[in-house]
Amino acid sequence: MSLAIFDLDHTLIGGDSDHAWGEFLCKKGVVDEHEYRAANDRFYEDYLRGEMDIHEFLNFALNPLAQHTPEQLDAWHAEFMTECIEPIILPKAEALLKQHREQGDFLLIITATNRFVTAPIARRLGVDDMLATDPEQIDGLFTGKVAGTPCFREGKVTRLNAWLEQTGHSLKDSWFYSDSNNDLPLLEAVDNPVATNPDDRLRATAQARGWQILDLMPASDA
């Protein structure tokens, strides 16, 4: 059994679930639309440039979770899945997951986006496990803080190594599919790195190193 690891945003789905959740909160009137959207867009641009301060972003992104009950958040997330996520799940990505599943591989999503946003998406995609940035909870309530190491850049490798020790899996014959140059540390750690719907910097790196480049986007969006 080989380990098939997948980034989520812009890799298995045709968008960014973190940014989309922020937009959803704006449209629902849960947050101040003008101020929150401006900050949400700024952090997203920082991420695309590879300049995002993950701790500053998490202070921003996790705060709304602390302002509402888990029941209300779950109800909103159900709407979010239907309205925002289902339309951007990539058919070619589902086919890729099916291919690895039928080969007997273990399917693992590893994403910087927080677990509240991404766990239902991972369940929808039918993967075996997921590593994500974990929002802190005390007595079942979100605190607005992060628990443990954020699952971002080198943090993905740190979190994966801990998971490997806990589960007994190994990186022998492993795969990692990602769109982002932010994921270079983990791409370098696996046996089969695949630049998937890659950003310009990752595409250049993949071409220079002879890595496989894969396009899962619909033809009209490519």
Short mmCIF file of C-alpha atoms in Angstrom, two decimals:
data_model
loop_
_atom_site.label_atom_id
_atom_site.label_comp_id
_atom_site.label_asym_id
_atom_site.label_seq_id
_atom_site.Cartn_x
_atom_site.Cartn_y
_atom_site.Cartn_z
CA MET A 1 0.00 0.00 0.00
CA SER A 2 1.42 3.34 -1.07
CA LEU A 3 0.53 6.66 0.49
CA ALA A 4 -1.25 9.03 -1.92
CA ILE A 5 -1.28 12.53 -0.44
CA PHE A 6 -3.35 15.37 -1.83
CA ASP A 7 -3.49 19.09 -1.20
CA LEU A 8 -7.09 20.30 -1.27
CA ASP A 9 -7.52 23.87 -2.51
CA HIS A 10 -6.94 24.34 -6.25
CA THR A 11 -5.87 20.69 -6.38
CA LEU A 12 -8.94 18.54 -5.70
CA ILE A 13 -11.36 21.46 -5.86
CA GLY A 14 -11.34 24.33 -8.33
CA GLY A 15 -11.02 27.08 -5.76
CA ASP A 16 -9.85 27.99 -2.26
CA SER A 17 -12.15 26.72 0.48
CA ASP A 18 -10.65 29.07 3.09
CA HIS A 19 -11.30 32.16 0.99
CA ALA A 20 -14.69 30.84 -0.11
CA TRP A 21 -15.76 30.33 3.53
CA GLY A 22 -14.86 33.96 4.23
CA GLU A 23 -16.93 35.08 1.25
CA PHE A 24 -19.81 32.92 2.46
CA LEU A 25 -19.70 34.55 5.90
CA CYS A 26 -19.77 37.97 4.24
CA LYS A 27 -22.80 37.10 2.13
CA LYS A 28 -24.62 35.67 5.16
CA GLY A 29 -24.00 38.87 7.09
CA VAL A 30 -22.15 36.95 9.80
CA VAL A 31 -19.18 39.34 9.63
CA ASP A 32 -18.73 42.95 8.58
CA GLU A 33 -18.82 42.53 4.82
CA HIS A 34 -16.56 45.41 3.82
CA GLU A 35 -13.84 44.96 6.44
CA TYR A 36 -13.81 41.16 6.42
CA ARG A 37 -13.77 40.85 2.63
CA ALA A 38 -10.89 43.32 2.35
CA ALA A 39 -8.83 41.36 4.87
CA ASN A 40 -9.84 38.00 3.37
CA ASP A 41 -8.74 39.14 -0.08
CA ARG A 42 -5.48 40.57 1.26
CA PHE A 43 -4.52 37.34 3.00
CA TYR A 44 -5.39 35.35 -0.12
CA GLU A 45 -3.14 37.53 -2.26
CA ASP A 46 -0.36 37.16 0.33
CA TYR A 47 -0.79 33.38 0.11
CA LEU A 48 -0.57 33.37 -3.67
CA ARG A 49 2.64 35.40 -3.49
CA GLY A 50 4.08 33.05 -0.87
CA GLU A 51 4.18 35.86 1.69
CA MET A 52 1.36 34.96 4.08
CA ASP A 53 1.94 35.17 7.84
CA ILE A 54 0.09 32.03 8.86
CA HIS A 55 -0.35 33.07 12.49
CA GLU A 56 -1.74 36.49 11.57
CA PHE A 57 -4.10 34.82 9.11
CA LEU A 58 -5.31 32.23 11.62
CA ASN A 59 -6.06 34.92 14.20
CA PHE A 60 -8.31 36.43 11.55
CA ALA A 61 -9.84 33.26 10.09
CA LEU A 62 -10.56 31.39 13.31
CA ASN A 63 -12.14 34.32 15.16
CA PRO A 64 -15.64 33.86 13.65
CA LEU A 65 -15.69 30.27 14.90
CA ALA A 66 -15.43 31.55 18.47
CA GLN A 67 -18.39 33.89 18.03
CA HIS A 68 -21.04 31.24 17.33
CA THR A 69 -22.26 27.90 18.62
CA PRO A 70 -21.09 24.67 16.97
CA GLU A 71 -24.72 23.98 16.01
CA GLN A 72 -25.02 27.28 14.14
CA LEU A 73 -21.63 26.84 12.50
CA ASP A 74 -22.53 23.33 11.33
CA ALA A 75 -25.80 24.59 9.85
CA TRP A 76 -23.95 27.30 7.94
CA HIS A 77 -21.36 24.80 6.78
CA ALA A 78 -24.04 22.53 5.34
CA GLU A 79 -25.21 25.48 3.23
CA PHE A 80 -21.61 26.26 2.32
CA MET A 81 -21.04 22.71 1.07
CA THR A 82 -24.09 22.85 -1.18
CA GLU A 83 -23.66 26.39 -2.48
CA CYS A 84 -19.90 26.80 -2.67
CA ILE A 85 -18.06 23.46 -2.59
CA GLU A 86 -20.11 20.99 -4.59
CA PRO A 87 -19.95 23.17 -7.74
CA ILE A 88 -16.13 23.28 -7.66
CA ILE A 89 -15.31 19.62 -6.93
CA LEU A 90 -13.26 18.59 -9.95
CA PRO A 91 -14.45 15.46 -11.80
CA LYS A 92 -10.89 14.67 -12.89
CA ALA A 93 -9.79 14.91 -9.25
CA GLU A 94 -12.47 12.43 -8.21
CA ALA A 95 -11.27 10.13 -10.99
CA LEU A 96 -7.71 10.44 -9.69
CA LEU A 97 -8.84 9.59 -6.17
CA LYS A 98 -10.71 6.58 -7.54
CA GLN A 99 -7.62 5.43 -9.43
CA HIS A 100 -5.47 5.48 -6.30
CA ARG A 101 -8.25 3.87 -4.26
CA GLU A 102 -8.55 1.01 -6.74
CA GLN A 103 -4.77 0.54 -6.65
CA GLY A 104 -5.09 -0.07 -2.92
CA ASP A 105 -3.33 3.14 -1.92
CA PHE A 106 -4.07 5.03 1.31
CA LEU A 107 -5.63 8.41 0.51
CA LEU A 108 -4.60 11.35 2.71
CA ILE A 109 -5.55 14.99 2.31
CA ILE A 110 -3.13 17.44 3.90
CA THR A 111 -4.26 21.06 3.88
CA ALA A 112 -3.42 24.37 5.51
CA THR A 113 -7.11 25.25 5.66
CA ASN A 114 -8.60 24.65 9.09
CA ARG A 115 -10.32 21.38 9.97
CA PHE A 116 -13.74 22.94 10.56
CA VAL A 117 -13.88 24.07 6.94
CA THR A 118 -12.22 21.04 5.39
CA ALA A 119 -13.31 17.94 7.32
CA PRO A 120 -16.74 17.77 5.62
CA ILE A 121 -15.05 18.23 2.23
CA ALA A 122 -12.66 15.36 2.96
CA ARG A 123 -15.60 13.16 3.95
CA ARG A 124 -17.39 14.10 0.73
CA LEU A 125 -14.32 13.09 -1.29
CA GLY A 126 -14.07 9.77 0.53
CA VAL A 127 -10.41 9.89 1.57
CA ASP A 128 -9.03 7.69 4.33
CA ASP A 129 -7.68 10.44 6.58
CA MET A 130 -6.91 14.13 6.68
CA LEU A 131 -4.37 16.45 8.25
CA ALA A 132 -5.40 20.09 8.56
CA THR A 133 -4.76 23.12 10.72
CA ASP A 134 -6.65 22.41 13.95
CA PRO A 135 -8.74 25.12 15.61
CA GLU A 136 -8.51 24.97 19.39
CA GLN A 137 -11.63 23.81 21.21
CA ILE A 138 -12.35 23.89 24.94
CA ASP A 139 -15.47 22.15 26.25
CA GLY A 140 -16.67 21.74 22.67
CA LEU A 141 -16.44 25.44 21.83
CA PHE A 142 -13.96 27.07 19.47
CA THR A 143 -11.63 29.57 21.12
CA GLY A 144 -10.46 31.38 17.99
CA LYS A 145 -6.92 30.07 18.50
CA VAL A 146 -4.96 27.35 16.75
CA ALA A 147 -4.08 24.04 18.39
CA GLY A 148 -0.63 22.65 17.65
CA THR A 149 1.43 23.23 14.52
CA PRO A 150 -0.36 24.90 11.60
CA CYS A 151 -0.44 22.58 8.60
CA PHE A 152 1.34 25.06 6.33
CA ARG A 153 4.60 24.93 4.36
CA GLU A 154 7.20 23.14 6.53
CA GLY A 155 4.40 22.55 9.04
CA LYS A 156 2.87 20.07 6.63
CA VAL A 157 6.06 18.00 6.80
CA THR A 158 6.14 18.26 10.60
CA ARG A 159 2.52 17.17 10.89
CA LEU A 160 2.96 14.38 8.33
CA ASN A 161 6.04 12.98 10.09
CA ALA A 162 4.13 12.85 13.38
CA TRP A 163 1.24 11.12 11.61
CA LEU A 164 3.62 8.58 10.05
CA GLU A 165 4.99 7.71 13.48
CA GLN A 166 1.50 7.31 14.90
CA THR A 167 0.10 5.21 12.06
CA GLY A 168 3.06 3.16 10.86
CA HIS A 169 2.74 4.37 7.28
CA SER A 170 5.87 5.29 5.35
CA LEU A 171 6.83 7.54 2.45
CA LYS A 172 8.15 4.64 0.36
CA ASP A 173 6.60 4.97 -3.11
CA SER A 174 4.53 7.91 -1.82
CA TRP A 175 2.76 10.50 -3.97
CA PHE A 176 1.90 14.13 -3.31
CA TYR A 177 -0.32 16.23 -5.55
CA SER A 178 -0.30 20.00 -5.04
CA ASP A 179 -0.87 23.21 -6.97
CA SER A 180 1.19 25.53 -4.80
CA ASN A 181 4.82 26.49 -4.47
CA ASN A 182 4.03 26.86 -0.75
CA ASP A 183 4.00 23.05 -0.69
CA LEU A 184 7.55 22.66 -1.98
CA PRO A 185 8.85 21.21 1.34
CA LEU A 186 6.39 18.31 1.17
CA LEU A 187 6.77 17.82 -2.58
CA GLU A 188 10.49 17.36 -1.98
CA ALA A 189 9.82 14.77 0.73
CA VAL A 190 7.85 12.23 -1.33
CA ASP A 191 9.01 9.78 -4.00
CA ASN A 192 6.50 10.96 -6.59
CA PRO A 193 5.84 14.73 -6.51
CA VAL A 194 3.15 15.86 -8.94
CA ALA A 195 2.60 19.54 -9.70
CA THR A 196 -1.18 19.61 -10.07
CA ASN A 197 -2.90 22.63 -11.63
CA PRO A 198 0.35 24.35 -10.63
CA ASP A 199 0.90 28.03 -10.01
CA ASP A 200 3.56 29.67 -12.14
CA ARG A 201 6.37 29.24 -9.61
CA LEU A 202 5.62 25.58 -9.00
CA ARG A 203 5.27 24.90 -12.73
CA ALA A 204 8.74 26.36 -13.31
CA THR A 205 10.18 24.29 -10.46
CA ALA A 206 8.52 21.12 -11.73
CA GLN A 207 9.83 21.70 -15.25
CA ALA A 208 13.35 22.34 -13.97
CA ARG A 209 13.32 19.18 -11.83
CA GLY A 210 11.53 16.91 -14.25
CA TRP A 211 8.50 16.40 -12.03
CA GLN A 212 5.20 15.28 -13.47
CA ILE A 213 2.75 18.11 -14.21
CA LEU A 214 -0.96 17.26 -14.09
CA ASP A 215 -3.97 19.35 -15.08
CA LEU A 216 -7.27 18.41 -13.44
CA MET A 217 -9.15 21.59 -14.32
CA PRO A 218 -12.07 21.52 -16.77
CA ALA A 219 -11.01 22.40 -20.31
CA SER A 220 -12.90 25.71 -20.23
CA ASP A 221 -10.98 26.77 -17.10
CA ALA A 222 -7.54 25.56 -18.11
#
